CSV table of C-alpha atoms and ligand atoms in Angstrom, one decimal:
chain,number,residue,atom,x,y,z
Q,29,MET,CA,149.9,-69.6,-98.1
Q,30,SER,CA,150.1,-70.2,-101.3
Q,31,ARG,CA,147.5,-69.2,-104.3
Q,32,PHE,CA,146.6,-73.6,-104.7
Q,33,TRP,CA,144.5,-73.2,-101.7
Q,34,SER,CA,140.9,-73.7,-102.0
Q,35,PRO,CA,139.1,-70.6,-99.9
Q,36,ILE,CA,138.1,-72.3,-97.0
Q,37,VAL,CA,141.7,-73.6,-96.2
Q,38,HIS,CA,142.5,-69.5,-95.3
Q,39,THR,CA,140.3,-69.8,-92.8
Q,40,LEU,CA,140.7,-72.7,-91.0
Q,41,SER,CA,142.7,-72.3,-87.6
Q,42,PRO,CA,143.3,-75.9,-86.7
Q,43,TYR,CA,144.3,-78.2,-83.7
Q,44,VAL,CA,146.8,-77.8,-81.6
Q,45,ALA,CA,147.7,-81.2,-80.4
Q,46,GLY,CA,150.1,-81.9,-77.2
Q,47,GLU,CA,153.6,-82.3,-78.5
Q,48,GLN,CA,154.5,-86.2,-79.2
Q,49,PRO,CA,159.2,-85.5,-78.8
Q,50,GLN,CA,160.7,-88.3,-79.5
Q,51,ILE,CA,163.2,-87.5,-76.4
Q,52,SER,CA,164.1,-90.7,-74.2
Q,53,GLY,CA,163.9,-90.9,-70.5
Q,54,LEU,CA,161.1,-88.1,-71.1
Q,55,VAL,CA,157.6,-87.5,-68.3
Q,56,LYS,CA,155.3,-87.7,-70.4
Q,57,LEU,CA,152.3,-85.6,-68.5
Q,58,ASN,CA,150.5,-83.9,-71.8
Q,59,THR,CA,148.3,-85.3,-73.4
Q,60,ASN,CA,146.2,-87.6,-71.0
Q,61,GLU,CA,147.4,-91.0,-73.3
Q,62,SER,CA,147.3,-94.4,-70.6
Q,63,PRO,CA,151.0,-94.8,-68.5
Q,64,TYR,CA,149.7,-99.4,-68.6
Q,65,GLY,CA,148.9,-99.1,-72.4
Q,66,PRO,CA,146.4,-102.1,-73.9
Q,67,SER,CA,145.1,-105.1,-72.7
Q,68,PRO,CA,147.6,-107.6,-73.2
Q,69,HIS,CA,144.8,-109.3,-74.9
Q,70,ALA,CA,144.6,-106.6,-77.6
Q,71,THR,CA,148.9,-106.6,-78.6
Q,72,ALA,CA,147.9,-110.4,-79.2
Q,73,ALA,CA,145.0,-109.6,-81.4
Q,74,ILE,CA,146.5,-107.3,-83.5
Q,75,ALA,CA,149.3,-109.7,-83.4
Q,76,ALA,CA,147.2,-112.8,-85.1
Q,77,ALA,CA,145.4,-110.2,-87.1
Q,78,ASN,CA,149.0,-109.3,-88.4
Q,79,GLY,CA,149.6,-111.5,-92.4
Q,80,ASP,CA,147.7,-112.5,-95.1
Q,81,ALA,CA,144.2,-110.6,-94.4
Q,82,LEU,CA,145.8,-107.4,-94.7
Q,83,ARG,CA,145.1,-107.7,-98.4
Q,84,LEU,CA,141.1,-107.3,-98.3
Q,85,TYR,CA,139.9,-104.5,-97.5
Q,86,PRO,CA,138.7,-104.3,-93.4
Q,87,GLU,CA,134.3,-105.0,-92.8
Q,88,PRO,CA,133.0,-101.7,-93.6
Q,89,THR,CA,131.0,-100.9,-90.2
Q,90,GLY,CA,133.1,-102.1,-87.4
Q,91,ILE,CA,130.2,-104.7,-86.9
Q,92,HIS,CA,132.4,-106.5,-84.1
Q,93,LEU,CA,133.1,-103.6,-81.7
Q,94,ARG,CA,129.6,-102.2,-82.3
Q,95,LYS,CA,127.9,-105.6,-81.1
Q,96,ALA,CA,130.3,-105.9,-78.2
Q,97,VAL,CA,129.6,-101.8,-77.4
Q,98,ALA,CA,126.2,-102.4,-77.7
Q,99,ALA,CA,125.8,-105.8,-75.8
Q,100,THR,CA,128.1,-104.0,-72.6
Q,101,TYR,CA,125.1,-101.4,-72.8
Q,102,TRP,CA,121.9,-103.9,-73.9
Q,103,LEU,CA,121.5,-102.0,-77.1
Q,104,ASP,CA,121.4,-102.6,-80.7
Q,105,ALA,CA,124.7,-102.7,-83.3
Q,106,GLY,CA,122.8,-100.1,-85.4
Q,107,GLU,CA,122.3,-97.9,-82.1
Q,108,VAL,CA,126.5,-97.7,-82.1
Q,109,PHE,CA,128.6,-95.2,-84.9
Q,110,VAL,CA,132.9,-96.3,-84.7
Q,111,GLY,CA,135.4,-94.2,-86.2
Q,112,ASN,CA,139.0,-93.3,-86.5
Q,113,GLY,CA,139.6,-91.7,-83.0
Q,114,SER,CA,136.7,-89.8,-81.8
Q,115,ASP,CA,137.7,-87.2,-82.6
Q,116,GLU,CA,137.0,-88.2,-86.3
Q,117,VAL,CA,133.3,-89.6,-84.9
Q,118,LEU,CA,132.6,-85.9,-83.1
Q,119,ALA,CA,133.9,-84.6,-86.6
Q,120,HIS,CA,130.5,-86.2,-88.4
Q,121,VAL,CA,128.6,-85.3,-85.5
Q,122,PHE,CA,129.6,-81.9,-85.9
Q,123,GLN,CA,128.8,-81.7,-90.2
Q,124,GLY,CA,125.8,-84.3,-90.0
Q,125,LEU,CA,124.4,-83.5,-86.7
Q,126,LEU,CA,125.8,-80.0,-85.4
Q,127,ASN,CA,125.2,-77.3,-88.3
Q,128,HIS,CA,121.8,-75.9,-88.0
Q,129,GLU,CA,120.3,-72.5,-89.2
Q,130,LEU,CA,121.0,-72.2,-84.8
Q,131,PRO,CA,123.7,-71.3,-83.2
Q,132,LEU,CA,125.2,-74.7,-81.7
Q,133,LEU,CA,126.1,-73.8,-78.0
Q,134,TYR,CA,129.4,-74.9,-75.8
Q,135,PRO,CA,131.3,-74.0,-72.7
Q,136,ASP,CA,134.0,-71.2,-73.3
Q,137,ILE,CA,136.5,-74.0,-72.0
Q,138,THR,CA,136.3,-76.8,-73.5
Q,139,TYR,CA,137.7,-79.8,-75.5
Q,140,SER,CA,139.5,-77.3,-77.8
Q,141,PHE,CA,138.7,-79.3,-81.2
Q,142,TYR,CA,135.0,-78.0,-81.3
Q,143,PRO,CA,136.4,-74.1,-82.4
Q,144,THR,CA,138.4,-76.3,-84.9
Q,145,TYR,CA,135.8,-78.4,-87.0
Q,146,CYS,CA,132.8,-75.1,-86.5
Q,147,ARG,CA,135.4,-73.1,-88.7
Q,148,LEU,CA,135.6,-76.5,-90.9
Q,149,TYR,CA,131.7,-77.1,-91.5
Q,150,GLY,CA,130.9,-73.7,-91.2
Q,151,ILE,CA,128.8,-74.3,-87.6
Q,152,LYS,CA,127.4,-70.7,-86.0
Q,153,SER,CA,128.4,-71.3,-82.3
Q,154,VAL,CA,127.9,-69.6,-78.6
Q,155,LEU,CA,130.1,-70.3,-76.4
Q,156,VAL,CA,128.7,-70.1,-73.0
Q,157,PRO,CA,131.4,-69.0,-70.0
Q,158,LEU,CA,131.8,-71.6,-67.6
Q,159,ASP,CA,131.0,-70.0,-63.9
Q,160,GLU,CA,133.7,-68.4,-62.0
Q,161,GLY,CA,134.0,-71.8,-60.3
Q,162,PHE,CA,134.2,-73.6,-63.9
Q,163,GLU,CA,131.5,-74.8,-63.8
Q,164,ILE,CA,128.3,-75.6,-66.9
Q,165,ARG,CA,125.7,-74.0,-65.2
Q,166,LEU,CA,122.3,-75.7,-67.1
Q,167,GLU,CA,120.2,-72.1,-67.0
Q,168,ASP,CA,123.2,-70.2,-69.3
Q,169,TYR,CA,121.6,-73.0,-72.1
Q,170,ARG,CA,118.2,-71.7,-72.1
Q,171,GLN,CA,118.5,-69.5,-74.7
Q,172,PRO,CA,117.5,-70.4,-78.4
Q,173,CYS,CA,119.9,-72.9,-80.2
Q,174,GLY,CA,120.6,-75.6,-83.0
Q,175,ALA,CA,121.7,-78.1,-80.7
Q,176,ILE,CA,124.1,-78.7,-77.7
Q,177,ILE,CA,128.1,-80.2,-77.6
Q,178,ILE,CA,129.0,-80.8,-73.4
Q,179,ALA,CA,132.3,-82.8,-72.9
Q,180,ASN,CA,132.1,-84.5,-69.3
Q,181,PRO,CA,134.1,-84.4,-67.3
Q,182,ASN,CA,134.8,-81.9,-69.5
Q,183,ALA,CA,138.3,-81.0,-70.5
Q,184,PRO,CA,140.5,-79.3,-69.4
Q,185,THR,CA,138.9,-78.2,-66.1
Q,186,GLY,CA,138.3,-82.3,-65.1
Q,187,ILE,CA,135.0,-81.5,-63.3
Q,188,ALA,CA,131.9,-83.7,-64.1
Q,189,LYS,CA,128.2,-83.2,-63.8
Q,190,PRO,CA,125.8,-86.0,-62.4
Q,191,LEU,CA,123.6,-88.1,-64.7
Q,192,ASP,CA,120.6,-85.9,-63.4
Q,193,TRP,CA,122.5,-83.0,-64.2
Q,194,ILE,CA,123.1,-84.2,-68.0
Q,195,GLU,CA,119.4,-85.7,-68.1
Q,196,ALA,CA,117.4,-82.2,-67.3
Q,197,LEU,CA,120.0,-80.7,-69.9
Q,198,VAL,CA,118.9,-83.2,-72.3
Q,199,ALA,CA,115.2,-83.1,-71.2
Q,200,GLU,CA,115.1,-79.2,-71.4
Q,201,HIS,CA,116.1,-79.5,-75.5
Q,202,PRO,CA,113.9,-82.0,-77.3
Q,203,ASP,CA,114.3,-80.3,-80.4
Q,204,GLN,CA,117.9,-80.1,-80.5
Q,205,VAL,CA,120.9,-82.8,-80.6
Q,206,VAL,CA,122.8,-82.7,-77.4
Q,207,VAL,CA,126.2,-84.4,-77.7
Q,208,ILE,CA,127.9,-85.6,-74.7
Q,209,ASP,CA,131.9,-85.7,-75.3
Q,210,GLU,CA,132.5,-88.7,-72.2
Q,211,ALA,CA,136.2,-89.0,-73.5
Q,212,TYR,CA,136.9,-89.3,-69.4
Q,213,VAL,CA,133.6,-91.1,-68.4
Q,214,ASP,CA,135.4,-93.8,-66.7
Q,215,PHE,CA,137.6,-92.0,-64.4
Q,216,GLY,CA,134.8,-90.7,-61.9
Q,217,ALA,CA,131.3,-89.8,-64.0
Q,218,GLU,CA,128.3,-91.4,-64.6
Q,219,THR,CA,127.9,-92.4,-68.6
Q,220,ALA,CA,124.6,-90.9,-70.7
Q,221,ILE,CA,124.5,-93.7,-72.3
Q,222,PRO,CA,121.7,-95.5,-70.2
Q,223,LEU,CA,119.3,-92.6,-71.1
Q,224,VAL,CA,120.0,-93.2,-74.7
Q,225,LYS,CA,116.8,-95.5,-74.8
Q,226,LYS,CA,114.5,-92.7,-73.4
Q,227,TYR,CA,115.9,-89.7,-75.6
Q,228,PRO,CA,115.9,-88.9,-79.3
Q,229,ASN,CA,118.1,-86.3,-79.0
Q,230,LEU,CA,120.8,-87.3,-77.0
Q,231,LEU,CA,124.1,-89.0,-78.5
Q,232,VAL,CA,127.1,-89.6,-76.3
Q,233,VAL,CA,130.7,-90.4,-77.8
Q,234,HIS,CA,133.5,-92.4,-76.2
Q,235,THR,CA,137.0,-93.2,-77.0
Q,236,LEU,CA,139.6,-96.1,-76.4
Q,237,SER,CA,141.9,-93.8,-76.2
Q,238,LYS,CA,141.9,-93.2,-72.8
Q,239,SER,CA,140.5,-95.5,-70.4
Q,240,ARG,CA,141.4,-98.5,-72.5
Q,241,GLY,CA,145.5,-97.1,-73.1
Q,242,LEU,CA,144.7,-97.4,-76.9
Q,243,ALA,CA,145.4,-93.3,-77.9
Q,244,GLY,CA,147.7,-95.4,-80.9
Q,245,LEU,CA,145.1,-97.6,-82.8
Q,246,ARG,CA,142.7,-94.7,-83.0
Q,247,VAL,CA,139.2,-95.9,-82.0
Q,248,GLY,CA,136.0,-94.1,-81.0
Q,249,PHE,CA,132.7,-94.9,-80.8
Q,250,ALA,CA,129.0,-93.1,-80.9
Q,251,VAL,CA,125.5,-93.7,-78.6
Q,252,GLY,CA,122.5,-93.0,-79.8
Q,253,GLN,CA,119.0,-93.6,-81.4
Q,254,ARG,CA,119.3,-95.0,-85.1
Q,255,HIS,CA,118.3,-92.0,-86.4
Q,256,LEU,CA,121.0,-90.4,-85.1
Q,257,ILE,CA,123.5,-93.1,-86.1
Q,258,ASP,CA,121.9,-93.1,-89.8
Q,259,ALA,CA,123.3,-89.8,-90.1
Q,260,LEU,CA,126.7,-90.6,-89.0
Q,261,GLU,CA,127.2,-93.2,-91.4
Q,262,ARG,CA,126.0,-90.8,-94.2
Q,263,VAL,CA,128.4,-88.8,-93.6
Q,264,LYS,CA,130.4,-91.8,-93.1
Q,265,ASP,CA,129.6,-93.6,-95.9
Q,266,SER,CA,130.9,-89.4,-98.0
Q,267,PHE,CA,133.9,-89.5,-96.7
Q,268,ASN,CA,135.8,-92.9,-96.0
Q,269,SER,CA,133.9,-96.3,-96.2
Q,270,TYR,CA,136.9,-97.8,-94.0
Q,271,PRO,CA,137.4,-95.8,-91.3
Q,272,LEU,CA,139.1,-98.9,-88.9
Q,273,ASP,CA,141.6,-101.0,-90.3
Q,274,ARG,CA,142.4,-104.7,-89.7
Q,275,LEU,CA,143.9,-104.0,-86.8
Q,276,ALA,CA,142.2,-101.5,-84.8
Q,277,GLN,CA,139.0,-103.8,-85.3
Q,278,ALA,CA,140.8,-106.3,-83.1
Q,279,GLY,CA,142.7,-104.9,-80.8
Q,280,ALA,CA,139.3,-102.4,-79.8
Q,281,VAL,CA,137.2,-106.0,-79.3
Q,282,ALA,CA,140.0,-107.5,-77.7
Q,283,ALA,CA,140.7,-104.6,-75.3
Q,284,TRP,CA,136.1,-104.0,-75.0
Q,285,GLN,CA,135.9,-107.5,-73.9
Q,286,ASP,CA,139.1,-107.5,-71.0
Q,287,LYS,CA,137.0,-105.9,-68.5
Q,288,GLU,CA,139.4,-106.8,-65.1
Q,289,TRP,CA,142.5,-105.4,-66.7
Q,290,PHE,CA,140.6,-102.1,-67.5
Q,291,GLU,CA,139.1,-101.9,-64.3
Q,292,ARG,CA,142.5,-103.3,-62.2
Q,293,HIS,CA,144.2,-99.7,-64.4
Q,294,ARG,CA,141.8,-97.3,-64.3
Q,295,ASP,CA,141.4,-97.7,-60.8
Q,296,MET,CA,145.6,-97.6,-60.4
Q,297,ILE,CA,145.1,-93.8,-62.2
Q,298,ILE,CA,142.0,-92.5,-59.9
Q,299,ALA,CA,143.9,-93.7,-57.0
Q,300,THR,CA,147.4,-92.2,-58.1
Q,301,ARG,CA,145.3,-88.8,-59.3
Q,302,GLU,CA,143.5,-88.8,-55.0
Q,303,ARG,CA,147.7,-89.3,-54.3
Q,304,LEU,CA,148.7,-86.1,-56.4
Q,305,THR,CA,145.8,-83.8,-55.4
Q,306,VAL,CA,147.0,-84.2,-52.0
Q,307,ALA,CA,150.7,-83.1,-53.2
Q,308,LEU,CA,149.7,-80.7,-55.2
Q,309,GLN,CA,147.7,-78.9,-52.6
Q,310,GLY,CA,150.8,-80.4,-49.9
Q,311,LEU,CA,153.1,-77.4,-52.7
Q,312,GLY,CA,150.1,-74.9,-52.6
Q,313,PHE,CA,147.7,-75.4,-55.6
Q,314,GLU,CA,144.7,-75.4,-55.9
Q,315,VAL,CA,143.5,-78.5,-57.6
Q,316,LEU,CA,140.1,-78.2,-59.6
Q,317,PRO,CA,138.0,-81.3,-58.4
Q,318,SER,CA,138.7,-83.9,-61.5
Q,319,ALA,CA,137.0,-87.3,-62.5
Q,320,ALA,CA,139.7,-87.6,-64.9
Q,321,ASN,CA,143.3,-89.2,-65.9
Q,322,PHE,CA,144.4,-85.8,-65.6
Q,323,VAL,CA,144.5,-82.8,-63.0
Q,324,PHE,CA,144.0,-78.9,-63.9
Q,325,ALA,CA,146.1,-76.8,-61.1
Q,326,ARG,CA,147.6,-73.4,-60.6
Q,327,HIS,CA,149.7,-72.2,-58.6
Q,328,PRO,CA,148.8,-68.9,-56.3
Q,329,GLY,CA,152.9,-67.4,-56.6
Q,330,HIS,CA,154.3,-68.6,-60.4
Q,331,PRO,CA,152.4,-68.7,-63.2
Q,332,GLY,CA,151.2,-71.8,-65.8
Q,333,GLY,CA,153.9,-71.2,-68.8
Q,334,GLU,CA,156.6,-70.4,-66.0
Q,335,LEU,CA,156.0,-74.1,-64.3
Q,336,ALA,CA,155.5,-75.9,-67.5
Q,337,ALA,CA,158.2,-74.3,-68.7
Q,338,ALA,CA,161.1,-75.1,-65.4
Q,339,LEU,CA,159.5,-78.4,-65.6
Q,340,ARG,CA,160.2,-79.0,-69.8
Q,341,ALA,CA,163.7,-78.4,-68.5
Q,342,LYS,CA,163.8,-81.0,-66.1
Q,343,ALA,CA,162.5,-83.4,-69.3
Q,344,ILE,CA,158.9,-83.4,-67.8
Q,345,LEU,CA,155.8,-82.3,-70.0
Q,346,VAL,CA,153.1,-81.4,-69.0
Q,347,ARG,CA,150.3,-79.2,-70.8
Q,348,HIS,CA,149.6,-75.3,-70.5
Q,349,PHE,CA,146.9,-73.7,-72.2
Q,350,ASN,CA,147.7,-70.0,-73.1
Q,351,LYS,CA,143.9,-68.9,-73.3
Q,352,PRO,CA,142.4,-66.3,-71.3
Q,353,ARG,CA,141.0,-67.6,-67.7
Q,354,ILE,CA,143.3,-70.4,-67.6
Q,355,SER,CA,146.2,-69.4,-68.4
Q,356,ASP,CA,147.5,-69.7,-64.6
Q,357,PHE,CA,147.0,-73.5,-64.9
Q,358,LEU,CA,148.6,-76.7,-65.1
Q,359,ARG,CA,147.1,-79.5,-66.9
Q,360,ILE,CA,148.6,-82.8,-65.8
Q,361,SER,CA,147.9,-86.3,-66.9
Q,362,ILE,CA,147.9,-88.9,-64.3
Q,363,GLY,CA,151.3,-91.6,-65.3
Q,364,THR,CA,152.4,-93.7,-62.8
Q,365,ASP,CA,152.9,-93.6,-59.5
Q,366,ALA,CA,157.5,-93.7,-60.4
Q,367,GLU,CA,156.7,-90.6,-62.9
Q,368,THR,CA,154.5,-88.9,-60.4
Q,369,ASP,CA,157.4,-89.3,-58.4
Q,370,LYS,CA,159.6,-87.8,-60.5
Q,371,LEU,CA,156.6,-85.0,-61.5
Q,372,LEU,CA,156.8,-84.2,-57.2
Q,373,THR,CA,160.7,-83.7,-56.6
Q,374,ALA,CA,161.1,-81.6,-60.1
Q,375,LEU,CA,157.9,-79.0,-58.5
Q,376,GLY,CA,159.3,-79.2,-55.0
Q,377,GLU,CA,162.7,-78.2,-56.4
Q,378,ILE,CA,161.2,-75.7,-58.3
Q,379,LEU,CA,159.2,-74.0,-55.9
Q,380,GLY,CA,162.2,-74.1,-53.9
D,103,PLP,C1,140.8,-87.1,-76.3
D,103,PLP,C2,139.5,-86.8,-76.4
D,103,PLP,C3,139.1,-86.9,-77.9
D,103,PLP,C4,139.7,-87.8,-78.5
D,103,PLP,O1,139.8,-88.8,-78.4
D,103,PLP,P1,140.7,-89.3,-79.7
D,103,PLP,O2,142.0,-89.8,-79.4
D,103,PLP,O3,140.7,-89.3,-80.8
D,103,PLP,O4,139.6,-90.8,-79.8
D,103,PLP,C5,138.0,-85.9,-77.3
D,103,PLP,N1,137.6,-85.5,-76.7
D,103,PLP,C6,137.6,-84.8,-75.6
D,103,PLP,C7,137.0,-84.4,-75.2
D,103,PLP,C8,139.1,-85.8,-75.9
D,103,PLP,O5,139.6,-85.3,-74.5
């Protein structure tokens, strides 16, 4: 606290990211990074972009990346917005599209950056409880609202909704923007991007941090009709004209275009997830059905906080949320097969 702070700073409750400790030999399964890293084409493109040209500002709109993403979905580059990680894209979405007279609706258990943005921008919101099975129910969103945001698959549950469910949600709210945060969609859900042509109220947000192995490069994007993208561009150009630097733009385009690398490593992560799920069940865990690059699991005999601490003592980091309804759970990112074996061995020892 300081008397020099602007009044709003006193009211903020900043997002708490998973820790990034600098400990060698650590098995790091706490922030849903890819265990495999980016395409070698991406690192080569970044190396090639590293040079004298760095004295020049980058292209301000990320046009090459926007074109590459648009081409994948048969869209126009004007229907794609790019930003410095999808967190920045989401920040502009909250400020530019989700702040209305009526409240924003989102699930009580979801990405914890959403309430953080609501505080930052003074957005009224109503948290809609997930049902007992941690599912989002369509009927619960049939209430007056200014906008809706949902992560699909949801985080930290990992549970995905099918595309016809998403379409029903979007179709039921023609006068509200519906944002689908698809940070984990590549690991087992179906993207809503093809619905963008049909629904002027749909915005879909993606990141290259998870399935493209580029959390360190900070690249995300949003897809929607022109009028929604225009709002994001207006906010962006009132904030930072050059959100994606030259290295990020070069690396992101190359990563996006390396379909073979992307699919191979995505499939490896899905296979490891399925193996981990079965093994955790064998150790007595209840594991929610995951369509993401993590699992959300609880053990009937051991609270989540206790297990997370015991794993940490064995140099294995997982995420525990000390929050109502989910404090029994661990969120475990999918690592390599070797990391998964270390995790399972450690859990076997801890559970005796
Ligand atoms: C990881 C994550 C993001 C943010 O990703 P960036 O690294 O900022 O691109 C957004 N939404 C959800 C649900 C996430 O889990």
